[in-house]
Tab-separated table of C-alpha atoms in Angstrom:
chain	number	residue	atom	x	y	z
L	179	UNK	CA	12.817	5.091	15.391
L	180	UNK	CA	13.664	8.772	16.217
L	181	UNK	CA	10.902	11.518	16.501
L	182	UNK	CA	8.554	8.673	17.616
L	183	UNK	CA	7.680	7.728	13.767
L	184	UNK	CA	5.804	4.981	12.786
L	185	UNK	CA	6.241	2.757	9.261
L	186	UNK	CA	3.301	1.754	7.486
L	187	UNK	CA	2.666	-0.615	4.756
L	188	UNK	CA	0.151	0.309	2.634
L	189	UNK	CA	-1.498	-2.833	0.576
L	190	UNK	CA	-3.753	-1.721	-2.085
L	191	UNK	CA	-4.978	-3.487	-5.226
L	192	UNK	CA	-2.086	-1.893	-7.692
L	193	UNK	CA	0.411	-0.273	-5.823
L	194	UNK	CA	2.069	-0.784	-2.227
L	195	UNK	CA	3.088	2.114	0.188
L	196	UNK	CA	6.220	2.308	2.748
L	197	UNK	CA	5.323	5.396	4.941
L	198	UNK	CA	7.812	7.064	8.254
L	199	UNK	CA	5.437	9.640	9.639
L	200	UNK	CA	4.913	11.032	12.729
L	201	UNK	CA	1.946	13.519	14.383
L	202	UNK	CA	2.363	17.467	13.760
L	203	UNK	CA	0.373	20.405	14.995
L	204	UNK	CA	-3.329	20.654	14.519
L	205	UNK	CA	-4.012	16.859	13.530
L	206	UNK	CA	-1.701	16.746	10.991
L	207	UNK	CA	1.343	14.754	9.974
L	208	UNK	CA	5.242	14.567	9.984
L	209	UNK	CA	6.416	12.207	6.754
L	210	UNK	CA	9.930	11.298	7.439
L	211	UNK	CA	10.209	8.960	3.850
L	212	UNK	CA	7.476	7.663	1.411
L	213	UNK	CA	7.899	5.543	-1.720
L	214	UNK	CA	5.355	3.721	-4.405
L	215	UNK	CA	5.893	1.094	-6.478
L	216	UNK	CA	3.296	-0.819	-8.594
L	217	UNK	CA	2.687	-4.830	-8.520
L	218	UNK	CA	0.623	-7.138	-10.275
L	219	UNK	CA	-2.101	-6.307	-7.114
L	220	UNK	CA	-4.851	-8.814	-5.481
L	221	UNK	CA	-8.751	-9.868	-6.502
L	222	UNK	CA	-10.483	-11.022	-3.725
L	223	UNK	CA	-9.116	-14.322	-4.199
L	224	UNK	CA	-5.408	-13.332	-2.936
L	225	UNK	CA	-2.479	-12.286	-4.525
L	226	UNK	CA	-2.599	-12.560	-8.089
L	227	UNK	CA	1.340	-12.575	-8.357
L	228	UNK	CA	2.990	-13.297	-5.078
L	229	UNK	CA	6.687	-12.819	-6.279
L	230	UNK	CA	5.080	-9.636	-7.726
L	231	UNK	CA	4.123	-8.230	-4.375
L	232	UNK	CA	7.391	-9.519	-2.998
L	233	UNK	CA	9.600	-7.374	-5.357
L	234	UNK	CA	7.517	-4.576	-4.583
L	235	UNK	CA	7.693	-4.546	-0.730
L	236	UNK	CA	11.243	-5.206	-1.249
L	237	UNK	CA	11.828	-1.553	-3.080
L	238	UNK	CA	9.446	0.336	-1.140
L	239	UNK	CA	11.408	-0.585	2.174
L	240	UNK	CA	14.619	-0.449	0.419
L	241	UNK	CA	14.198	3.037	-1.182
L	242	UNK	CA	13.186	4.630	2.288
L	243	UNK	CA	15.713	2.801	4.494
L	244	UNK	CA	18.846	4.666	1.951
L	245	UNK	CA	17.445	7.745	2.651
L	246	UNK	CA	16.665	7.542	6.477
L	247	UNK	CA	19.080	7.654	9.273
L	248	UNK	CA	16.951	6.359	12.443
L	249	UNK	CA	16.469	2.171	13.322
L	250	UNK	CA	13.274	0.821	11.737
L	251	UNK	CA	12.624	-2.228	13.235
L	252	UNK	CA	8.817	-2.258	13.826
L	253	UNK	CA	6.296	-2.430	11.200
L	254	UNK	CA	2.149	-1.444	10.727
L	255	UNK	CA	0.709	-3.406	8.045
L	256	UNK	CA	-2.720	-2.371	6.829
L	257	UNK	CA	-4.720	-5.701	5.008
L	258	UNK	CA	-7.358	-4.971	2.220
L	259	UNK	CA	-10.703	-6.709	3.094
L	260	UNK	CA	-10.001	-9.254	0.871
L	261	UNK	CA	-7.599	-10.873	2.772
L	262	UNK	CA	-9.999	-10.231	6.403
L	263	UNK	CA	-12.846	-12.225	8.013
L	264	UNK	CA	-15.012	-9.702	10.112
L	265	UNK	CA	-17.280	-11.839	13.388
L	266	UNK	CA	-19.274	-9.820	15.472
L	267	UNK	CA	-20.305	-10.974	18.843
L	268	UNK	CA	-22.320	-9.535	22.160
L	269	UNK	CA	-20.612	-10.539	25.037
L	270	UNK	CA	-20.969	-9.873	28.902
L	271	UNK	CA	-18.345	-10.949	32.000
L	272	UNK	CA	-19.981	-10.530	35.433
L	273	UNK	CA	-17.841	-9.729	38.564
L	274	UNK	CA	-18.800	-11.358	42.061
L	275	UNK	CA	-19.414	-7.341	43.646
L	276	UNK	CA	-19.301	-4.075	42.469
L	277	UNK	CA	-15.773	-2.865	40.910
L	278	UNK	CA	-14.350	0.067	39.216
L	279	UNK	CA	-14.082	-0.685	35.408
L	280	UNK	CA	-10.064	-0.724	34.346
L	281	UNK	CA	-8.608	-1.192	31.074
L	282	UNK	CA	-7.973	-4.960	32.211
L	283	UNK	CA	-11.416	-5.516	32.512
L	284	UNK	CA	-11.882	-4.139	28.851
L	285	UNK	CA	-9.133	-6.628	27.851
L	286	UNK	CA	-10.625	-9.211	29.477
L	287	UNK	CA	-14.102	-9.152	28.207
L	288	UNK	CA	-12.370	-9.193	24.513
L	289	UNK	CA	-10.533	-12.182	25.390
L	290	UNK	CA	-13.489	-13.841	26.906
L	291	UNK	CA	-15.632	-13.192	23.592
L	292	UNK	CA	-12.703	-14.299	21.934
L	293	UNK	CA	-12.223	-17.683	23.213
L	294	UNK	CA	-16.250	-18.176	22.899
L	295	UNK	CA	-15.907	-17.530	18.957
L	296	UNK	CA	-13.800	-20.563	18.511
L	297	UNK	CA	-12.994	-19.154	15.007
L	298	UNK	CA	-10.467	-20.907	12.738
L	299	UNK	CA	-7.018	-18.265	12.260
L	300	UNK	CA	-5.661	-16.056	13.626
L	301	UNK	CA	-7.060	-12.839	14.823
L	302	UNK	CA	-5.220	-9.746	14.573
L	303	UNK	CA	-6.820	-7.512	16.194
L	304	UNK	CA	-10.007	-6.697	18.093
L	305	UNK	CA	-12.589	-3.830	18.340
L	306	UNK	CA	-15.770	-2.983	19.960
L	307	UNK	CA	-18.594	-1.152	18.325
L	308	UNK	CA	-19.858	-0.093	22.023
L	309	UNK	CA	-20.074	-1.029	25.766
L	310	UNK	CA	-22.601	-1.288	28.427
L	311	UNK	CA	-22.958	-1.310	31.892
L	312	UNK	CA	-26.000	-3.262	32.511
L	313	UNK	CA	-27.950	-0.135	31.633
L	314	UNK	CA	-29.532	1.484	28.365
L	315	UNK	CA	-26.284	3.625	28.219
L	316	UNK	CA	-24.099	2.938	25.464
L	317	UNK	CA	-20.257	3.707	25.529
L	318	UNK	CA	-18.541	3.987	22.118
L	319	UNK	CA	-15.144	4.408	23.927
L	320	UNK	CA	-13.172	2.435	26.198
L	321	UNK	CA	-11.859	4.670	28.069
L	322	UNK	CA	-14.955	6.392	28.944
L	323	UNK	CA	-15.842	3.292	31.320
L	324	UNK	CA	-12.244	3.913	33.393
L	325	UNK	CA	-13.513	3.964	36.956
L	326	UNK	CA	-17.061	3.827	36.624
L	327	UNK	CA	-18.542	1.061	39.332
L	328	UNK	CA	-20.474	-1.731	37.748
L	329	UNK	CA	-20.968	-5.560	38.416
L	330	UNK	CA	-21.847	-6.336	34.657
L	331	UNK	CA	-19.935	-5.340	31.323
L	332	UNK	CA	-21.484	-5.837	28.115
L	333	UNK	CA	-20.058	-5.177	24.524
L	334	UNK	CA	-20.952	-5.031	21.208
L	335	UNK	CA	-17.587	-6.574	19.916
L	336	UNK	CA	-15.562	-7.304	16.721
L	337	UNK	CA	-12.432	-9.750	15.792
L	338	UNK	CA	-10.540	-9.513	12.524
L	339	UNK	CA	-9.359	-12.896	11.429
L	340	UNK	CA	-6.595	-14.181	8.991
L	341	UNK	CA	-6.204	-17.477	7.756
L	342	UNK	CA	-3.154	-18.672	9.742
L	343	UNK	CA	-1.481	-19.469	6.457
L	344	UNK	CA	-1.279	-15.996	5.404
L	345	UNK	CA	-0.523	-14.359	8.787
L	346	UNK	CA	2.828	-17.243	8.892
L	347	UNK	CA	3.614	-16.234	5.576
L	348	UNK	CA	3.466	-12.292	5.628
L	349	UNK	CA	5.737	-12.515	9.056
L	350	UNK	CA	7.879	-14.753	7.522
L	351	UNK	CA	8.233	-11.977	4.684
L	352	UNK	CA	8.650	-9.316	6.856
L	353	UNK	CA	11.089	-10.952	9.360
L	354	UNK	CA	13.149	-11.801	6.346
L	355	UNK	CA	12.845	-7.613	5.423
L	356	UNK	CA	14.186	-7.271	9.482
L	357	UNK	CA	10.940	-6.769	10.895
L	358	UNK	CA	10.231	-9.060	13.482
L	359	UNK	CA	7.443	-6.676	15.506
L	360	UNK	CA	4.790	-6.392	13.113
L	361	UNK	CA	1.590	-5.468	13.799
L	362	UNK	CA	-1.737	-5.973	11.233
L	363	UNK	CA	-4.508	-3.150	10.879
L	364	UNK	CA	-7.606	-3.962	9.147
L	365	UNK	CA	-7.270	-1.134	6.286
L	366	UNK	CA	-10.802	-0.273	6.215
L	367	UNK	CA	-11.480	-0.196	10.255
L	368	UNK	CA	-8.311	2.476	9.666
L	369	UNK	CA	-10.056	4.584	6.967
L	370	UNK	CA	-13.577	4.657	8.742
L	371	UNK	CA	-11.834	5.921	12.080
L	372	UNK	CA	-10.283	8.786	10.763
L	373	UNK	CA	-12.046	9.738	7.768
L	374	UNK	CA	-15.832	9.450	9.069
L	375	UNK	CA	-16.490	11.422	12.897
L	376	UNK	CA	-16.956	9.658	16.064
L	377	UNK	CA	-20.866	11.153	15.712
L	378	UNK	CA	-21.257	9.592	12.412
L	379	UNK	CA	-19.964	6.139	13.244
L	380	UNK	CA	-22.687	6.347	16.606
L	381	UNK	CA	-25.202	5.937	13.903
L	382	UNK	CA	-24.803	3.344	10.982
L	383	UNK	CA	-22.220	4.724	8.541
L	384	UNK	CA	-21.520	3.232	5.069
L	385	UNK	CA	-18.187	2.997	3.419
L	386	UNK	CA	-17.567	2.816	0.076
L	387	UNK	CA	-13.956	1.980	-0.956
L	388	UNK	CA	-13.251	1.860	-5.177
L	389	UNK	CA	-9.696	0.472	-5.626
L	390	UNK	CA	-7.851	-0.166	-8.728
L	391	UNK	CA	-8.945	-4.079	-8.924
L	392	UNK	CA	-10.725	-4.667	-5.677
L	393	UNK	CA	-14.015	-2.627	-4.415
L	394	UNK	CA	-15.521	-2.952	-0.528
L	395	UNK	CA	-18.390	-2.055	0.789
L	396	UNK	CA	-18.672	-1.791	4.919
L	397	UNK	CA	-20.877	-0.798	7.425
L	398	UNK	CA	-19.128	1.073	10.406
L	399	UNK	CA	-20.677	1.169	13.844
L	400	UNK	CA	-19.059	2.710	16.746
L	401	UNK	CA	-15.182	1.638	16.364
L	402	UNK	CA	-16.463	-1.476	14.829
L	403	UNK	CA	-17.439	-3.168	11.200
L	404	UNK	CA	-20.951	-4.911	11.474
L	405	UNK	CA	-20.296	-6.385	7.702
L	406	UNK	CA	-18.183	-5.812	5.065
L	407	UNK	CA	-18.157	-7.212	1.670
L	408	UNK	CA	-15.316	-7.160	-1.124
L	409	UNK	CA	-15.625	-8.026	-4.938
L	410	UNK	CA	-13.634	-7.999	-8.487
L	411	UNK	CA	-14.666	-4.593	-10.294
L	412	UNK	CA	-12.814	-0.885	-9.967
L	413	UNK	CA	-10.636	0.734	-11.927
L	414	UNK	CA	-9.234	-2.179	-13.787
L	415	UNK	CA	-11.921	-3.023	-15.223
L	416	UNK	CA	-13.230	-0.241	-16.754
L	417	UNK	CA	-10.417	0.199	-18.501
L	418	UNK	CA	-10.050	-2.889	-19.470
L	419	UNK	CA	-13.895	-2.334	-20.985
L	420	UNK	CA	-12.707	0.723	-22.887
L	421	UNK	CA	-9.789	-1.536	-24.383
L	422	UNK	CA	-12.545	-4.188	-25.655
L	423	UNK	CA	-14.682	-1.504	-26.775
L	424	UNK	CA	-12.657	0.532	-28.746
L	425	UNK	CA	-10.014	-1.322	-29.508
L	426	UNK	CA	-7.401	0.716	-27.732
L	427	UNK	CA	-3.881	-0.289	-25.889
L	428	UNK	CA	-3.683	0.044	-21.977
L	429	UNK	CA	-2.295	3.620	-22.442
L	430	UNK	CA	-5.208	4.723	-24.536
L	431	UNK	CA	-7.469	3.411	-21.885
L	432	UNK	CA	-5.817	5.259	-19.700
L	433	UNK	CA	-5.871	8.406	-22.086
L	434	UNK	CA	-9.520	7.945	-22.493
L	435	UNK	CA	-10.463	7.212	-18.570
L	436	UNK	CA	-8.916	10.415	-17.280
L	437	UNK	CA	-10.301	12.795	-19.849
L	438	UNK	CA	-14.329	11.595	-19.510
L	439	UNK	CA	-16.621	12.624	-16.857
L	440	UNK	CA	-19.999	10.697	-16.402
L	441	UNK	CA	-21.773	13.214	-14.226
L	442	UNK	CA	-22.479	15.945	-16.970
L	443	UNK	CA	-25.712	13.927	-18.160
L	444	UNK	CA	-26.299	13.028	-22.266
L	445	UNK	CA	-23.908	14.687	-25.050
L	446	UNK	CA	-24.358	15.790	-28.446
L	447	UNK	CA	-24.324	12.493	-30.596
L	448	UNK	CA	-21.440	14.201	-32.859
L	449	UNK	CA	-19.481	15.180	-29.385
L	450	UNK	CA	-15.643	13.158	-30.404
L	451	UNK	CA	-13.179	13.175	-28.323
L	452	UNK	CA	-9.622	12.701	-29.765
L	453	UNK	CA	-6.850	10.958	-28.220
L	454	UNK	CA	-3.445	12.985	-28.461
L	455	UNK	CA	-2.173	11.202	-31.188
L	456	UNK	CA	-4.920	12.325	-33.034
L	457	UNK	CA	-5.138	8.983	-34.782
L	458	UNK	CA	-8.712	7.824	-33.436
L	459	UNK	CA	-11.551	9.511	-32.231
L	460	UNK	CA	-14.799	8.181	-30.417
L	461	UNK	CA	-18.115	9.095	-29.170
L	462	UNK	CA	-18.298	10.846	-25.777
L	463	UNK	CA	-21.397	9.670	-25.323
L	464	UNK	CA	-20.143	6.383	-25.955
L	465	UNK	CA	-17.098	6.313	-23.592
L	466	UNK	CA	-19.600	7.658	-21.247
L	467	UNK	CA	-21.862	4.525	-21.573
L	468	UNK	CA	-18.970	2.033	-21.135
L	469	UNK	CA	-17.991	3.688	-17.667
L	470	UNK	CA	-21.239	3.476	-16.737
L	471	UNK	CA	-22.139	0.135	-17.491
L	472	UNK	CA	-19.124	-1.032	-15.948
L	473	UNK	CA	-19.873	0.847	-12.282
L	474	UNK	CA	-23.195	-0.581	-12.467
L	475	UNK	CA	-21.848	-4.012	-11.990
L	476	UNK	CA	-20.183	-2.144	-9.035
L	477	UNK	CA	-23.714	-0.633	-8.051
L	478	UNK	CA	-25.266	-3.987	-8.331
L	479	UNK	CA	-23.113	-5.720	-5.928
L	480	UNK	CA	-23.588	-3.014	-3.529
L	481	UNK	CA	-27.316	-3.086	-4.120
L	482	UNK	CA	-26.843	-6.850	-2.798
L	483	UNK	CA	-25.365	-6.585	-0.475
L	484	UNK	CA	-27.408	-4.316	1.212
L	485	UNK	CA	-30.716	-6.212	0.355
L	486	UNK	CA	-28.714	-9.414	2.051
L	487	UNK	CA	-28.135	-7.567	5.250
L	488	UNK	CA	-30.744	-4.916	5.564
L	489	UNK	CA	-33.944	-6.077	3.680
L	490	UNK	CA	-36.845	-5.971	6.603
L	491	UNK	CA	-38.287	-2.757	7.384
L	492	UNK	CA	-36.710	-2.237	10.978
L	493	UNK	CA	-32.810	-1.845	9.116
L	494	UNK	CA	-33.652	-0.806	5.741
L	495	UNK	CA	-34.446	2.560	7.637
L	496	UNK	CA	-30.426	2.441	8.169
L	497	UNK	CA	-30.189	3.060	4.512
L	498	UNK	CA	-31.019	6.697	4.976
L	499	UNK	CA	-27.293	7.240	5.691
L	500	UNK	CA	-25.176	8.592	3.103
L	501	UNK	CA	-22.642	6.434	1.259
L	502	UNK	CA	-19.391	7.782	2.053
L	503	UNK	CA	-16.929	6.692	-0.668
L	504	UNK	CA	-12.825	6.861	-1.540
L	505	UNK	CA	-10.628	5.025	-2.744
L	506	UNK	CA	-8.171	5.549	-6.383
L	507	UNK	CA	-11.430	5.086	-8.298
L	508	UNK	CA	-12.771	8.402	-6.972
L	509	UNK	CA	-9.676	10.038	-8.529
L	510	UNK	CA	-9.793	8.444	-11.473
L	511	UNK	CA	-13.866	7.705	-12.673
L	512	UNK	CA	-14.871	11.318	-12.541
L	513	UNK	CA	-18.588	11.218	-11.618
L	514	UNK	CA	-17.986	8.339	-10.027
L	515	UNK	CA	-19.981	8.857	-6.482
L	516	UNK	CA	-22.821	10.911	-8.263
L	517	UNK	CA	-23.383	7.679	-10.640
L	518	UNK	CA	-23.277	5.056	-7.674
L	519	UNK	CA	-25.575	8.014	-5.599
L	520	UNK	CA	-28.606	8.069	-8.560
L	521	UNK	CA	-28.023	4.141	-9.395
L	522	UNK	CA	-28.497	3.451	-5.825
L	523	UNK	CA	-31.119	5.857	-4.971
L	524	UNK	CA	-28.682	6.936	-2.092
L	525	UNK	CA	-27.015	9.803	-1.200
L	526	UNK	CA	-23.456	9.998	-1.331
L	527	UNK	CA	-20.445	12.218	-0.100
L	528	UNK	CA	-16.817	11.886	-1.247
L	529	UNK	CA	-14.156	11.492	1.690
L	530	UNK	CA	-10.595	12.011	1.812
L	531	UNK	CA	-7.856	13.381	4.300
L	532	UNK	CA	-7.815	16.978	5.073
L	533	UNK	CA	-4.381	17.509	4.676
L	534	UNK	CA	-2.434	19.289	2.175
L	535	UNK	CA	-1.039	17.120	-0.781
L	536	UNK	CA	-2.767	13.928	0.829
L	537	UNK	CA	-5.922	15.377	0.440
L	538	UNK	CA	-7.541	12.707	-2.266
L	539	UNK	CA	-9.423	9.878	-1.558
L	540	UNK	CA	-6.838	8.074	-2.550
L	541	UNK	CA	-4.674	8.715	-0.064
L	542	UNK	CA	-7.486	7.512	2.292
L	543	UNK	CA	-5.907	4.228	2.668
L	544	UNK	CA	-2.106	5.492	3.898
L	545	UNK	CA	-2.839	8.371	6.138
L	546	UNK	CA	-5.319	6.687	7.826
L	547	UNK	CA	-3.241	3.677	8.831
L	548	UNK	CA	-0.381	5.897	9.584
L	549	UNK	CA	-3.193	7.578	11.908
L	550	UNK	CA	-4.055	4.227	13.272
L	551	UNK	CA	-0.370	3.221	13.746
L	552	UNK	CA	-0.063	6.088	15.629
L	553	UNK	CA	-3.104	5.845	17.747
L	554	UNK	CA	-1.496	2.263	18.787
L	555	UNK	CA	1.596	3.206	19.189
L	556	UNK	CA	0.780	6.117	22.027
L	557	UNK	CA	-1.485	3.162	23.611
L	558	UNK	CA	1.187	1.397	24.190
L	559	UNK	CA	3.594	3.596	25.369
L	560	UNK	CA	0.896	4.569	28.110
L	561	UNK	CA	0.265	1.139	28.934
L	562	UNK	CA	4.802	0.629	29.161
L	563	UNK	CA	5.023	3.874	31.418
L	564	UNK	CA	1.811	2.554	33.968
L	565	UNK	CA	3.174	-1.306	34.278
L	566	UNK	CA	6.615	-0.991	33.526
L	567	UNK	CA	6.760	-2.494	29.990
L	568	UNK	CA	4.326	-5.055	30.458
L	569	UNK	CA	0.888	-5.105	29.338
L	570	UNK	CA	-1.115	-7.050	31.940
């Protein structure tokens, strides 16, 4: 691919991505070709239409390939959670005398942890929350260790597992699109790395992702997820809420969804709002109440999830953190993040891409796998000009 581009898919719960971009000035981005299409989208369960998802794929790639004149033959896919199994694991090589840390050594400690796990699938790719060199001294990158003498490495590791089912199938459908390099990026280790700071992530950090169908909750440490947790609520279905409510159509829903907003407190009991047609009218504070109720089942899974994972005194003083949340559902729930901030007793901060035109949260998804894809894809190339193409 010409100007060093990258193509991304981006899988989210109602609508798939094909992205050429490349890096510009000042952290931002070249796009060389984007296109959307919608599908029947995933629950946490898969795919609920596979043929669906198949169709789309097909006319995102298609629709960019007519209009681009370079060779795109390697491919970034970023996975939803759903589709992910997250293990953590602290793991330590020795070496017989003191040595210089190299980036084979890094590699070699993941592999080591790796073969140790003796986890069913396939793991696609690996990262470490920090290192250690036999000292107090953590490292949160890699590269910081590069020549430092040590007889001990320790890390604080994590692998991101498919079922081998779905990794065959997805490069079966890719190879059949004429990708036959394609690489999978966990879509949420993506967001967390470029939306939240490296000094953020050195504490506990909290993410927050409200889809169209699917909703994940993950805790980021380092360049690492400790845990991460997906469930069926988010957009969707609080539409499909104001549709059994009030009787409406899907457009309606729609109609009604984008005009509320749930963080101006109680309304006048006469407050209507009308829908465009002018046919119906409802209660504001009513539509309010049913967007509500339905992020609460939202807020209570996160609620659980926390309690699960952080409910003795030591790590519920994690839980000081702010939420950080994104995602479609930030776009489209307005007061979304202030509800899930007083339901959860937690504070909460909206993130997003700092770009112009991709600056929503949800665009979070895209621009930072495109980021990701990027970040690889210079990795690589150092690791081709030091070895001579071969990664050792």
């Amino acid at each position: 691919m010409k100007n060093k581009s990258v193509a991304i898919l981006d899988i989210r719960s109602k609508e798939v991505t094909f992205l050429l971009g490349s890096k510009g000035v000042n952290d931002t981005f070249v796009f060389s070709g984007s296109h959307t299409e919608t599908y029947e989208g995933y629950s946490v369960e898969g795919f609920i239409d596979e043929d669906s998802f198949r169709r789309a794929v097909l006319a995102v790639i298609t629709s960019v390939r007519q209009t681009y004149e370079g060779v795109i033959d390697e491919l970034y896919v970023g996975l939803p959670s759903c589709f992910i199994s997250v293990q953590t694991k602290g793991h330590t090589i020795s070496f017989p005398s003191k040595r210089k840390i190299s980036s084979q050594d890094v590699d070699a400690l993941f592999e080591s942890g790796l073969n140790d796990l003796m986890k069913a699938g396939h793991c696609i790719r690996k990262s470490g929350m920090y290192f250690t060199l036999g000292d107090n001294r953590r490292y949160f990158q890699a590269k910081d260790l590069y020549g430092v003498p040590t007889t001990m490495l320790k890390g604080a590791l994590c692998y991101y597992f498919v079922s081998e089912t779905f990794y065959d199938g997805m490069k079966k459908l890719f190879a059949s699109f004429g990708f036959e390099n394609v690489q999978f990026i966990p879509s949420t280790l993506a967001q967390a790395t470029y939306l939240l700071s490296q000094k953020r992530r050195e504490g506990y950090a909290f993410l927050l992702d409200v889809g169209f169908l699917t909703t994940s909750i993950s805790v980021i440490y380092g360049n690492g997820i400790v845990h991460e947790e997906s469930f069926n609520c988010g957009v969707g279905t609080i539409l499909v809420s104001l549709m059994e409510e009030f009787g409406v159509d899907y457009a309606q829903a729609e109609e009604i969804l984008a005009a509320a907003n749930i963080s101006g407190g109680s309304f006048p009991k006469d407050m209507q709002f009308a829908l465009e047609s002018g046919e119906r009218q409802f209660s504001v504070q009513e539509i309010n109440d049913v967007i509500k109720v339905g992020l609460d089942v939202t807020c209570e899974r996160v609620d659980n999830f926390f309690a699960r994972y952080y409910k003795d005194k030591k790590a519920a003083g994690l839980l000081v953190n702010p939420i950080s949340v994104t995602g479609e559902g930030v776009n489209e729930i307005k007061g979304l993040a202030e509800h899930v901030s007083k339901r959860l007793n937690r504070l909460t901060e909206i993130v997003y891409p700092e770009l112009p035109f991709y600056g929503k949260p949800s665009f979070s998804s895209r621009i930072g796998l495109l980021n990701a894809a990027l970040t690889s894809k210079e990795k690589m190339g150092w690791f081709s000009r030091l070895f001579g193409g071969k990664r050792k």
